[in-house]
Coordinates of C-alpha atoms in Angstrom, one line a residue:
Chain A
X862 CA 41.6 95.4 -85.4
X863 CA 40.8 93.6 -88.6
X864 CA 39.3 90.2 -88.5
X865 CA 42.4 88.7 -90.0
X866 CA 44.7 90.2 -87.4
X867 CA 42.4 89.2 -84.6
X868 CA 42.2 85.6 -85.8
X869 CA 46.0 85.5 -86.1
X870 CA 46.3 86.7 -82.5
X871 CA 43.8 84.2 -81.2
X872 CA 45.6 81.4 -82.8
X873 CA 48.9 82.3 -81.1
X874 CA 47.3 83.1 -77.8
X875 CA 45.5 79.8 -77.9
X876 CA 48.8 78.0 -78.0
X877 CA 50.2 80.2 -75.2
X878 CA 47.3 79.7 -72.8
X879 CA 46.8 76.0 -73.5
X880 CA 49.0 75.0 -70.6
X881 CA 47.0 77.2 -68.3
X882 CA 43.6 76.0 -69.3
X883 CA 43.2 74.0 -66.1
X884 CA 45.4 76.1 -63.9
X885 CA 44.5 77.6 -60.6
X886 CA 42.6 80.8 -60.4
X887 CA 45.6 82.9 -59.4
X888 CA 45.3 86.6 -59.3
X889 CA 45.5 87.9 -62.9
X890 CA 48.4 90.3 -63.4
X891 CA 47.2 91.1 -66.9
X892 CA 43.7 91.4 -68.4
X893 CA 42.5 88.1 -69.8
X894 CA 42.2 88.3 -73.6
X895 CA 39.4 85.8 -73.5
X896 CA 37.5 88.6 -71.9
X897 CA 39.0 91.8 -73.4
X898 CA 39.1 90.6 -77.0
X899 CA 35.9 89.8 -78.8
X900 CA 35.9 86.1 -79.4
X901 CA 34.8 84.4 -82.7
X902 CA 31.8 82.9 -81.0
X903 CA 30.7 86.3 -79.8
X904 CA 30.9 87.7 -83.2
X905 CA 30.2 85.0 -85.8
X906 CA 27.3 82.6 -85.9
X907 CA 27.2 79.1 -84.7
X908 CA 25.7 75.9 -86.2
X909 CA 22.1 76.0 -87.6
X910 CA 19.3 73.9 -86.2
X911 CA 19.4 71.8 -89.4
X912 CA 22.9 70.7 -88.8
X913 CA 22.5 68.0 -86.2
X914 CA 19.1 66.1 -86.2
X915 CA 20.5 63.8 -83.5
X916 CA 23.5 65.1 -81.7
X917 CA 26.6 63.7 -80.1
X918 CA 28.6 65.4 -77.3
X919 CA 30.8 68.4 -78.2
X920 CA 34.2 67.2 -79.4
X921 CA 36.0 68.5 -76.3
X922 CA 34.3 65.7 -74.4
X923 CA 35.5 62.9 -76.7
X924 CA 37.4 61.3 -73.9
X925 CA 34.1 60.6 -72.1
X926 CA 33.5 57.3 -73.8
X927 CA 33.3 53.6 -73.2
X928 CA 36.6 51.8 -73.0
X929 CA 37.5 48.1 -73.1
X930 CA 40.4 46.1 -71.7
X931 CA 41.5 43.7 -74.3
X932 CA 43.3 41.2 -72.1
X933 CA 40.1 40.5 -70.0
X934 CA 38.4 38.2 -72.6
X935 CA 39.2 35.9 -75.5
X936 CA 37.0 37.8 -77.9
X937 CA 35.5 41.3 -78.1
X938 CA 32.2 39.6 -79.1
X939 CA 31.8 37.9 -75.7
X940 CA 33.2 40.7 -73.7
X941 CA 32.7 43.8 -71.6
X942 CA 33.3 47.5 -71.8
X943 CA 33.2 50.3 -69.2
X944 CA 31.1 53.3 -68.5
X945 CA 33.2 56.5 -68.0
X946 CA 31.8 57.0 -64.5
X947 CA 34.8 59.1 -63.5
X948 CA 33.7 61.9 -65.8
X949 CA 30.0 61.8 -65.2
X950 CA 27.9 63.5 -62.5
X951 CA 24.4 63.2 -61.2
X952 CA 22.9 59.7 -61.6
X953 CA 21.5 59.2 -65.1
X954 CA 23.9 57.4 -67.4
X955 CA 23.9 58.8 -71.0
X956 CA 23.0 55.7 -73.1
X957 CA 25.7 56.4 -75.7
X958 CA 28.5 55.7 -73.2
X959 CA 26.6 53.2 -70.9
X960 CA 28.6 50.0 -70.7
X961 CA 28.0 46.9 -72.8
X962 CA 28.3 43.2 -72.0
X963 CA 27.4 40.7 -74.7
X964 CA 28.0 37.0 -75.0
X965 CA 27.6 36.8 -78.8
X966 CA 27.7 40.4 -79.8
X967 CA 25.1 43.2 -80.1
X968 CA 22.5 42.1 -82.5
X969 CA 20.2 44.1 -84.8
X970 CA 16.6 43.2 -84.2
X971 CA 13.9 45.4 -85.8
X972 CA 10.5 46.0 -84.2
X973 CA 8.7 44.3 -87.1
X974 CA 10.9 41.2 -86.7
X975 CA 10.5 41.1 -82.9
X976 CA 8.5 38.4 -81.2
X977 CA 8.0 37.6 -77.6
X978 CA 6.7 34.2 -76.5
X979 CA 5.3 33.2 -73.1
X980 CA 4.9 29.5 -72.5
X981 CA 5.3 26.7 -70.0
X982 CA 2.9 26.5 -67.0
X983 CA 0.4 28.9 -68.5
X984 CA -3.2 28.6 -69.5
X985 CA -2.6 30.3 -72.9
X986 CA 0.9 30.1 -74.5
X987 CA 1.1 33.5 -76.3
X988 CA 3.1 35.3 -78.9
X989 CA 3.3 39.1 -78.8
X990 CA 4.5 41.5 -81.4
X991 CA 6.2 44.7 -80.4
X992 CA 3.0 46.6 -81.2
X993 CA 1.1 44.4 -78.8
X994 CA 3.5 45.3 -76.0
X995 CA 2.9 49.0 -76.5
X996 CA -0.8 48.5 -75.6
X997 CA -0.1 47.2 -72.1
X998 CA -0.3 49.7 -69.2
X999 CA 3.3 50.9 -68.6
X1000 CA 5.4 52.2 -65.8
X1001 CA 8.5 54.3 -65.3
X1002 CA 11.4 53.5 -62.9
X1003 CA 15.0 54.4 -62.5
X1004 CA 17.3 51.4 -61.7
X1005 CA 21.0 50.6 -61.8
X1006 CA 22.2 47.7 -63.9
X1007 CA 25.5 46.4 -62.5
X1008 CA 27.4 43.5 -64.0
X1009 CA 28.0 40.7 -61.4
X1010 CA 31.7 41.0 -62.4
X1011 CA 32.0 44.7 -61.7
X1012 CA 35.2 45.1 -59.6
X1013 CA 35.8 41.4 -60.1
X1014 CA 39.4 41.9 -61.4
X1015 CA 40.2 43.5 -58.1
X1016 CA 39.6 40.5 -55.9
X1017 CA 43.2 39.5 -55.7
X1018 CA 44.7 42.9 -55.5
X1019 CA 44.7 46.5 -56.9
X1020 CA 44.9 46.0 -60.7
X1021 CA 43.2 48.5 -62.9
X1022 CA 43.9 52.2 -62.4
X1023 CA 40.7 54.1 -62.8
X1024 CA 37.1 54.1 -61.5
X1025 CA 36.0 53.5 -65.1
X1026 CA 37.8 50.2 -65.1
X1027 CA 37.3 49.1 -61.5
X1028 CA 33.6 50.2 -61.2
X1029 CA 32.4 51.0 -64.7
X1030 CA 30.4 47.9 -65.5
X1031 CA 27.3 49.8 -64.4
X1032 CA 24.6 52.1 -65.8
X1033 CA 21.6 53.8 -64.4
X1034 CA 18.6 54.7 -66.6
X1035 CA 14.9 55.6 -66.4
X1036 CA 13.1 52.7 -67.9
X1037 CA 9.6 52.6 -69.4
X1038 CA 8.1 49.2 -69.6
X1039 CA 5.4 46.7 -68.7
X1040 CA 5.5 44.9 -65.3
X1041 CA 6.4 41.3 -66.0
X1042 CA 3.5 40.3 -63.9
X1043 CA 1.1 41.8 -66.5
X1044 CA 2.4 39.6 -69.2
X1045 CA 2.3 36.6 -66.9
X1046 CA -1.3 37.4 -66.1
X1047 CA -2.2 37.8 -69.8
X1048 CA -1.0 34.2 -70.4
X1049 CA -2.8 32.9 -67.3
X1050 CA 0.5 31.8 -65.7
X1051 CA 0.5 29.7 -62.6
X1052 CA 2.0 32.0 -59.9
X1053 CA 2.9 29.8 -57.0
X1054 CA 5.9 30.7 -54.9
X1055 CA 7.8 27.6 -55.8
X1056 CA 7.7 28.2 -59.5
X1057 CA 10.3 29.9 -61.7
X1058 CA 10.4 32.1 -64.7
X1059 CA 13.0 31.2 -67.3
X1060 CA 13.9 34.1 -69.6
X1061 CA 16.1 34.1 -72.7
X1062 CA 17.2 36.5 -75.4
X1063 CA 17.0 36.3 -79.2
X1064 CA 20.8 36.4 -79.7
X1065 CA 22.9 33.3 -80.3
X1066 CA 24.1 33.1 -76.7
X1067 CA 20.5 33.3 -75.5
X1068 CA 21.7 34.2 -72.0
X1069 CA 18.9 32.1 -70.4
X1070 CA 18.4 32.7 -66.7
X1071 CA 16.0 31.4 -64.1
X1072 CA 14.1 33.9 -61.9
X1073 CA 12.0 32.9 -58.9
X1074 CA 8.3 33.7 -59.3
X1075 CA 8.2 36.1 -56.3
X1076 CA 10.7 38.4 -58.0
X1077 CA 9.0 38.1 -61.4
X1078 CA 5.7 39.2 -59.8
X1079 CA 7.4 41.9 -57.7
X1080 CA 9.2 44.6 -59.7
X1081 CA 10.6 43.1 -62.9
X1082 CA 9.9 45.2 -66.0
X1083 CA 9.8 44.3 -69.7
X1084 CA 11.3 47.5 -70.9
X1085 CA 11.3 49.2 -74.3
X1086 CA 12.4 52.7 -73.5
X1087 CA 15.4 54.0 -71.5
X1088 CA 16.1 57.6 -70.6
X1089 CA 13.1 58.6 -72.7
X1090 CA 14.0 56.9 -76.0
X1091 CA 14.1 53.4 -77.5
X1092 CA 16.8 51.1 -76.0
X1093 CA 20.1 51.3 -77.9
X1094 CA 20.9 48.2 -80.0
X1095 CA 23.7 47.3 -77.6
X1096 CA 21.3 47.5 -74.7
X1097 CA 18.7 45.1 -76.1
X1098 CA 16.7 46.9 -78.7
X1099 CA 13.7 46.7 -78.9
X1100 CA 12.9 44.9 -75.6
X1101 CA 15.0 43.9 -72.6
X1102 CA 14.2 42.6 -69.1
X1103 CA 14.9 44.9 -66.1
X1104 CA 15.5 43.0 -62.8
X1105 CA 15.9 45.8 -60.2
X1106 CA 18.7 45.3 -57.7
X1107 CA 19.8 42.0 -59.2
X1108 CA 23.0 41.2 -61.1
X1109 CA 23.2 42.5 -64.6
X1110 CA 23.4 39.1 -66.3
X1111 CA 19.7 38.6 -65.5
X1112 CA 18.7 41.7 -67.4
X1113 CA 18.2 39.6 -70.5
X1114 CA 18.5 41.7 -73.7
X1115 CA 16.5 41.2 -76.9
X1116 CA 14.1 39.3 -74.7
X1117 CA 12.3 36.7 -76.8
X1118 CA 10.9 34.1 -74.5
X1119 CA 9.5 33.8 -71.0
X1120 CA 8.7 30.3 -69.7
X1121 CA 7.1 29.4 -66.4
X1122 CA 8.8 26.3 -65.1
X1123 CA 8.5 24.1 -61.9
X1124 CA 12.2 24.3 -61.2
X1125 CA 15.3 26.4 -62.1
X1126 CA 16.7 25.4 -65.5
X1127 CA 20.3 25.7 -64.1
X1128 CA 21.5 27.1 -67.4
X1129 CA 25.1 27.7 -68.3
X1130 CA 24.8 31.3 -67.0
X1131 CA 23.7 30.1 -63.5
X1132 CA 26.1 27.2 -63.2
X1133 CA 29.4 27.6 -65.1
X1134 CA 29.1 31.4 -64.8
X1135 CA 27.5 33.7 -62.2
X1136 CA 28.3 31.2 -59.4
X1137 CA 30.8 32.4 -56.8
X1138 CA 33.6 30.0 -55.7
X1139 CA 34.6 30.0 -52.0
X1140 CA 38.0 29.4 -50.6
X1141 CA 37.2 25.8 -49.8
X1142 CA 36.2 25.1 -53.4
X1143 CA 32.4 25.0 -52.9
X1144 CA 30.4 27.7 -54.7
X1145 CA 27.4 29.9 -54.1
X1146 CA 24.7 29.8 -56.7
X1147 CA 21.8 32.1 -57.2
X1148 CA 23.6 35.1 -55.8
X1149 CA 21.2 37.5 -57.4
X1150 CA 21.2 40.7 -55.3
X1151 CA 23.9 43.3 -55.7
X1152 CA 24.8 44.5 -52.2
X1153 CA 25.4 48.1 -51.2
X1154 CA 28.5 49.6 -52.8
X1155 CA 30.0 53.0 -53.5
X1156 CA 33.1 54.5 -55.2
X1157 CA 34.6 58.0 -55.2
X1158 CA 34.6 59.0 -58.9
X1159 CA 36.5 62.2 -58.4
X1160 CA 39.3 62.6 -57.5
X1161 CA 40.3 59.2 -58.9
X1162 CA 43.1 57.9 -61.1
X1163 CA 41.5 59.4 -64.3
X1164 CA 40.5 62.6 -62.4
X1165 CA 43.6 64.1 -60.8
X1166 CA 43.3 67.2 -58.7
X1167 CA 44.6 69.9 -61.0
X1168 CA 43.6 73.0 -59.1
X1169 CA 46.0 72.7 -56.1
X1170 CA 45.1 73.0 -52.4
X1171 CA 41.9 74.7 -51.3
X1172 CA 38.2 73.9 -51.9
X1173 CA 37.8 70.4 -53.3
X1174 CA 34.6 68.5 -54.3
X1175 CA 34.9 64.8 -53.5
X1176 CA 32.2 63.2 -55.5
X1177 CA 31.0 59.7 -56.0
X1178 CA 28.2 57.1 -56.5
X1179 CA 26.5 54.7 -54.1
X1180 CA 23.9 52.1 -54.8
X1181 CA 22.3 49.0 -53.3
X1182 CA 20.2 46.2 -54.6
X1183 CA 18.4 46.0 -51.3
X1184 CA 16.7 49.4 -51.6
X1185 CA 17.6 53.0 -51.0
X1186 CA 21.0 54.4 -50.0
X1187 CA 20.5 56.2 -46.7
X1188 CA 24.0 57.4 -46.0
X1189 CA 27.5 57.5 -47.4
X1190 CA 30.6 58.1 -45.3
X1191 CA 33.9 59.4 -46.8
X1192 CA 37.4 58.9 -45.3
X1193 CA 40.5 60.9 -46.3
X1194 CA 42.9 58.8 -44.2
X1195 CA 42.3 55.3 -45.2
X1196 CA 39.4 54.6 -42.9
X1197 CA 40.8 55.9 -39.6
X1198 CA 38.2 58.7 -39.5
X1199 CA 35.0 59.2 -41.5
X1200 CA 32.8 62.1 -42.4
X1201 CA 29.2 61.7 -43.6
X1202 CA 28.8 63.0 -47.1
X1203 CA 25.9 64.9 -48.6
X1204 CA 23.5 63.0 -51.0
X1205 CA 22.9 64.9 -54.2
X1206 CA 19.2 64.0 -53.7
X1207 CA 17.5 61.2 -51.8
X1208 CA 18.3 58.1 -53.7
X1209 CA 15.7 56.1 -55.6
X1210 CA 15.3 52.5 -54.5
X1211 CA 17.8 50.2 -56.3
X1212 CA 19.2 53.2 -58.3
X1213 CA 22.5 55.1 -58.3
X1214 CA 22.7 57.9 -55.7
X1215 CA 25.2 60.7 -56.0
X1216 CA 27.1 61.9 -53.0
X1217 CA 29.4 64.9 -52.4
X1218 CA 31.9 65.8 -49.6
X1219 CA 32.7 69.5 -50.0
X1220 CA 36.0 69.9 -48.3
X1221 CA 39.3 71.9 -48.1
X1222 CA 42.4 70.0 -49.4
X1223 CA 45.5 71.0 -47.6
X1224 CA 47.8 69.6 -50.3
X1225 CA 48.8 66.6 -48.2
X1226 CA 48.4 63.0 -49.5
X1227 CA 45.1 61.4 -48.9
X1228 CA 43.8 57.8 -48.8
X1229 CA 40.2 58.4 -50.1
X1230 CA 37.5 55.9 -49.3
X1231 CA 33.7 55.8 -49.4
X1232 CA 31.4 53.6 -47.4
X1233 CA 27.7 53.2 -48.4
X1234 CA 24.8 52.2 -46.1
X1235 CA 21.4 51.1 -47.3
X1236 CA 17.9 51.2 -45.8
X1237 CA 18.3 47.7 -44.4
X1238 CA 21.3 48.9 -42.2
X1239 CA 23.8 47.0 -44.3
X1240 CA 27.2 48.7 -44.3
X1241 CA 29.5 48.3 -47.3
X1242 CA 32.4 46.0 -46.2
X1243 CA 36.1 46.3 -46.7
X1244 CA 37.9 44.0 -49.1
X1245 CA 39.5 42.3 -46.1
X1246 CA 36.0 41.5 -44.7
X1247 CA 34.9 40.1 -48.0
X1248 CA 38.0 38.0 -48.4
X1249 CA 37.7 36.6 -44.9
X1250 CA 34.2 35.5 -45.8
X1251 CA 34.8 34.3 -49.4
X1252 CA 38.4 34.0 -50.3
X1253 CA 39.8 35.6 -53.5
X1254 CA 38.2 33.4 -56.2
X1255 CA 34.6 34.5 -56.0
X1256 CA 35.0 36.4 -59.4
X1257 CA 31.6 38.1 -58.9
X1258 CA 30.0 40.4 -56.3
X1259 CA 33.0 42.4 -55.2
X1260 CA 31.4 45.4 -53.4
X1261 CA 34.4 46.2 -51.3
X1262 CA 35.4 49.7 -50.1
X1263 CA 37.7 51.2 -52.8
X1264 CA 40.8 53.2 -51.8
X1265 CA 42.4 55.9 -54.0
X1266 CA 45.9 57.2 -52.8
X1267 CA 46.1 60.9 -53.7
X1268 CA 49.6 62.3 -53.6
X1269 CA 50.9 65.9 -53.1
X1270 CA 50.5 66.6 -56.9
X1271 CA 46.9 65.6 -56.7
X1272 CA 47.5 62.4 -58.7
X1273 CA 45.4 59.4 -57.6
X1274 CA 46.2 55.7 -57.7
X1275 CA 44.2 52.5 -57.1
X1276 CA 45.7 50.9 -54.0
X1277 CA 44.9 48.5 -51.2
X1278 CA 45.6 49.4 -47.6
X1279 CA 46.1 47.6 -44.3
Chain B
X910 CA 0.4 43.7 -56.1
X911 CA -2.5 41.7 -57.6
X912 CA -2.2 40.9 -61.2
X913 CA -4.6 42.6 -63.6
X914 CA -7.0 40.6 -65.7
X915 CA -6.1 39.7 -69.3
X916 CA -6.5 42.4 -71.9
X917 CA -6.8 40.0 -74.8
X918 CA -3.5 41.0 -76.3
X919 CA -1.2 38.6 -78.2
X920 CA -2.2 35.5 -80.0
X921 CA -2.0 31.8 -79.3
X922 CA 1.4 30.3 -79.9
X923 CA 1.5 27.4 -82.4
X924 CA 3.0 24.1 -81.4
X925 CA 5.6 24.4 -84.1
X926 CA 6.6 27.8 -82.7
X927 CA 6.9 26.4 -79.2
X928 CA 9.0 23.5 -80.5
X929 CA 11.3 25.9 -82.3
X930 CA 12.1 28.2 -79.4
X931 CA 11.5 26.1 -76.3
X932 CA 14.5 23.9 -76.5
X933 CA 15.8 24.2 -72.9
X934 CA 16.8 21.1 -71.1
X935 CA 16.3 20.7 -67.3
X936 CA 18.7 18.9 -65.0
X937 CA 16.2 16.0 -64.8
X938 CA 16.5 15.5 -68.5
X939 CA 13.1 17.0 -69.5
X940 CA 13.4 18.8 -72.8
X941 CA 15.9 16.4 -74.4
X942 CA 15.0 15.3 -77.9
X943 CA 15.4 11.7 -79.0
X944 CA 18.8 10.8 -80.4
X945 CA 22.2 9.5 -79.6
X946 CA 25.9 9.8 -80.3
X947 CA 29.1 8.0 -79.4
X948 CA 32.5 9.2 -78.2
X949 CA 34.4 8.5 -81.5
X950 CA 31.8 10.3 -83.6
X951 CA 31.9 13.1 -81.1
X952 CA 35.7 13.3 -81.5
X953 CA 35.3 13.8 -85.2
X954 CA 32.6 16.4 -84.9
X955 CA 34.6 18.1 -82.1
X956 CA 37.7 18.2 -84.3
X957 CA 35.7 19.7 -87.1
X958 CA 33.6 22.3 -85.3
X959 CA 35.1 22.9 -81.9
X960 CA 38.8 22.1 -81.6
X961 CA 40.0 25.4 -83.3
X962 CA 39.1 27.2 -80.1
X963 CA 38.7 24.5 -77.5
X964 CA 41.6 22.3 -78.5
X965 CA 41.7 18.7 -79.8
X966 CA 41.3 17.4 -76.3
X967 CA 38.9 20.1 -75.0
X968 CA 41.9 21.6 -73.2
X969 CA 41.4 25.1 -74.6
X970 CA 43.4 27.2 -77.1
X971 CA 44.9 30.5 -76.1
X972 CA 42.4 32.4 -74.0
X973 CA 39.4 30.2 -75.1
X974 CA 37.5 28.2 -72.5
X975 CA 39.0 25.0 -71.2
X976 CA 36.3 22.3 -71.2
X977 CA 38.2 19.4 -69.6
X978 CA 40.5 18.7 -66.6
X979 CA 41.1 20.9 -63.6
X980 CA 39.9 18.2 -61.1
X981 CA 40.5 19.0 -57.5
X982 CA 41.6 22.6 -58.2
X983 CA 38.6 24.5 -57.0
X984 CA 40.2 25.3 -53.7
X985 CA 43.5 26.3 -55.3
X986 CA 44.9 29.7 -55.8
X987 CA 43.9 29.5 -59.5
X988 CA 40.9 27.1 -59.9
X989 CA 40.4 25.5 -63.3
X990 CA 36.7 25.4 -63.7
X991 CA 35.7 23.0 -66.5
X992 CA 32.7 20.9 -67.4
X993 CA 34.4 18.1 -65.5
X994 CA 35.7 19.9 -62.5
X995 CA 32.9 22.4 -61.9
X996 CA 29.7 22.0 -63.9
X997 CA 27.0 20.4 -61.8
X998 CA 24.6 19.1 -64.5
X999 CA 25.1 17.4 -67.8
X1000 CA 21.8 18.9 -69.0
X1001 CA 23.5 22.3 -69.1
X1002 CA 26.2 21.0 -71.4
X1003 CA 23.7 19.6 -73.9
X1004 CA 21.5 22.7 -73.7
X1005 CA 24.3 25.2 -74.1
X1006 CA 26.1 23.4 -76.9
X1007 CA 22.9 22.8 -78.7
X1008 CA 21.6 26.4 -78.4
X1009 CA 24.7 28.5 -78.5
X1010 CA 27.7 26.7 -80.0
X1011 CA 29.8 26.7 -82.1
X1012 CA 30.6 30.3 -81.3
X1013 CA 29.6 32.4 -84.4
X1014 CA 27.6 29.5 -85.9
X1015 CA 25.1 28.6 -83.2
X1016 CA 22.1 26.3 -83.7
X1017 CA 23.6 24.4 -86.6
X1018 CA 24.1 21.1 -84.8
X1019 CA 21.8 18.2 -85.1
X1020 CA 20.5 16.5 -82.0
X1021 CA 22.7 13.4 -82.7
X1022 CA 25.8 15.7 -83.2
X1023 CA 25.1 17.4 -79.9
X1024 CA 24.8 14.0 -78.2
X1025 CA 28.1 12.9 -79.8
X1026 CA 29.9 16.1 -78.8
X1027 CA 28.7 15.8 -75.2
X1028 CA 29.8 12.2 -75.1
X1029 CA 33.3 13.3 -76.3
X1030 CA 33.4 16.0 -73.6
X1031 CA 32.5 13.4 -71.0
X1032 CA 35.3 11.2 -72.3
X1033 CA 37.8 14.1 -72.3
X1034 CA 36.9 14.5 -68.6
X1035 CA 37.3 10.8 -67.8
X1036 CA 33.6 10.8 -66.7
X1037 CA 33.1 8.0 -69.2
X1038 CA 36.2 5.9 -70.0
X1039 CA 34.9 3.6 -72.8
X1040 CA 35.5 4.9 -76.4
X1041 CA 32.4 2.9 -77.4
X1042 CA 30.2 4.8 -75.0
X1043 CA 27.0 6.0 -76.6
X1044 CA 25.1 8.9 -75.0
X1045 CA 21.4 9.0 -75.7
X1046 CA 18.2 10.5 -74.3
X1047 CA 17.6 7.2 -72.6
X1048 CA 20.8 7.0 -70.5
X1049 CA 21.5 10.7 -70.2
X1050 CA 20.4 11.2 -66.6
X1051 CA 22.4 8.2 -65.4
X1052 CA 25.7 10.1 -66.0
X1053 CA 27.2 11.3 -62.7
X1054 CA 28.9 14.7 -62.7
X1055 CA 31.7 15.3 -60.2
X1056 CA 30.6 18.6 -58.8
X1057 CA 26.9 18.2 -58.6
X1058 CA 27.0 18.8 -54.8
X1059 CA 29.5 21.6 -55.0
X1060 CA 27.0 24.4 -54.8
X1061 CA 25.1 26.1 -52.0
X1062 CA 22.2 28.5 -52.4
X1063 CA 23.1 32.1 -51.7
X1064 CA 23.9 32.2 -48.0
X1065 CA 24.8 35.9 -47.7
X1066 CA 21.7 36.7 -45.6
X1067 CA 22.8 34.5 -42.7
X1068 CA 26.5 34.8 -43.0
X1069 CA 27.1 38.4 -44.1
X1070 CA 24.1 40.6 -43.7
X1071 CA 23.6 39.6 -40.1
X1072 CA 27.3 40.6 -39.4
X1073 CA 27.5 43.7 -41.5
X1074 CA 24.2 45.4 -40.5
X1075 CA 25.8 47.4 -37.6
X1076 CA 26.6 51.0 -36.9
X1077 CA 30.0 51.6 -38.4
X1078 CA 33.1 53.2 -36.7
X1079 CA 33.5 57.0 -37.4
X1080 CA 36.6 58.0 -35.4
X1081 CA 39.8 56.4 -34.2
X1082 CA 38.9 53.3 -36.2
X1083 CA 42.6 52.2 -36.7
X1084 CA 45.9 53.4 -35.3
X1085 CA 47.6 53.6 -38.7
X1086 CA 47.1 52.7 -42.4
X1087 CA 49.7 51.4 -44.8
X1088 CA 49.5 51.0 -48.6
X1089 CA 49.9 47.2 -49.2
X1090 CA 49.3 47.0 -53.0
X1091 CA 49.4 49.4 -55.9
X1092 CA 47.8 49.2 -59.4
X1093 CA 51.0 50.7 -60.8
X1094 CA 52.9 47.5 -59.7
X1095 CA 50.6 45.5 -62.0
X1096 CA 50.5 48.0 -64.8
X1097 CA 47.7 46.5 -66.9
X1098 CA 45.4 49.5 -67.4
X1099 CA 44.8 50.7 -70.9
X1100 CA 46.9 53.9 -71.3
X1101 CA 46.2 57.0 -73.5
X1102 CA 48.8 58.5 -75.8
X1103 CA 50.4 60.3 -72.8
X1104 CA 50.8 57.0 -71.0
X1105 CA 48.2 58.1 -68.4
X1106 CA 45.3 55.7 -67.4
X1107 CA 42.9 57.1 -70.1
X1108 CA 42.5 60.3 -68.1
X1109 CA 39.8 63.0 -68.3
X1110 CA 40.7 65.5 -71.0
X1111 CA 43.1 63.1 -72.7
X1112 CA 41.7 61.6 -75.9

């Protein structure tokens, strides 16, 4: 067969088999030409090592990307987008599709232009350059960063159809950085328990937040690397704060100033925003910790079952701001019965944990749920339990159990159940 | 863990540098610069620099934030959370406007302009009723906000954690389950070209 002929055949067979690409592995009546015919990639050469100095995913994965929901905010500059958690596996979020939340856009701040100031109740108000920061002893830790508003649109009902939209204001990275306590010590900070650390960014919004001294001294990191490389611009390049287990808003990006103060500043981002209104009109403030939470990422509305009945991998993510995930239970009948899932590996503290339930699907409808437990014994609540405690206007901190209704065709939908 | 000793990194911050970046204002008024502004001046500055998004009367345009009104709505089905109805401290208004507004042109206001804008926002919320009212660093902390006492410190540990740290049900947890709400009834999810919810494999 000449190359020309074979290419022509491949072109037409590609069209013919396109509809079967995701079909079930039924018994083959005829030999598979993808095996019996020599394919182009088995004969010709691929791309050279000089073609892609810094690569992007292969084009077939182009749907695995951040998405935004225009109607959520007045401007894309102070807005949110969503990590494609439905399509990912494991726990580490690729930085290029890890969600963004800005209040005045993603700014471009070079290392030479970068300055970090420490002032307030310190012996020595200091200014650091980026190069200074690289000379402090550093640590590596994996943590999740979850927006306080993740799942917030779901308080009043089932709204957005897909795990990316309902649970995708989250990413999980391995950070390299300096313990915040090292910088505080360098400045001779007062470190009494009743003191606070006010942190703000270099962007126009500043995103100032108050952090109690105990947390600042415990595990906060001033980070400059994520997943091995420099932070992405949209994630705070060159330096951001990492506040393990606490709401994403406090993870101040483009960190420019750390001030030791004798009281909380009660800035806009901890009064007007990131306060949670109860049913009676009072509000909680300083709701810092993100409680235990989980979601089935597949099957889910963006990940229908396309292989028919038989073996099925139910996969998802669990996390807790209180520490390690110790157990995840999965229900296929809307919470009437539960099976304990398998953890991909023992979860890191305050980091995403992967879970799997390897099961056999009988082709019948399912009401899929997952329920996380953390090392403090906290069990992820239902939305009804949360509403009973808080009403429907809390906006933030919705860690309810999510339900996906899967029909006989394997198509999943975001629903609420009794 | 105990903090390590200083390594001698960094350099002393100059007073001018501290003054340039440390501009936060605390609820007790610390951090406010000297200055003043009255309601009528604030109305003019607001019309010029703020009203295109926030409306002539701070009522909000389109989806932009409403700064005034919404009193006694916090327990409603749809609370209207404004400076007047929700914000606990006036310091936050001054601090945020001074540092981060106007949107897209932050840090361009003088101290007197910020005092005037804040005075006008107070007037728009009926917190001050006299058009001749002058807000200054001297009378700032005398202003009473409506919702100062509307906040409690995170009480999840006592209310929720105590209740929800219990061995969960595994079998026969309910008699039946009904679907009560569906996302498809709301239909607000971004769709791909096939009208699916931006599904895997669909670009």
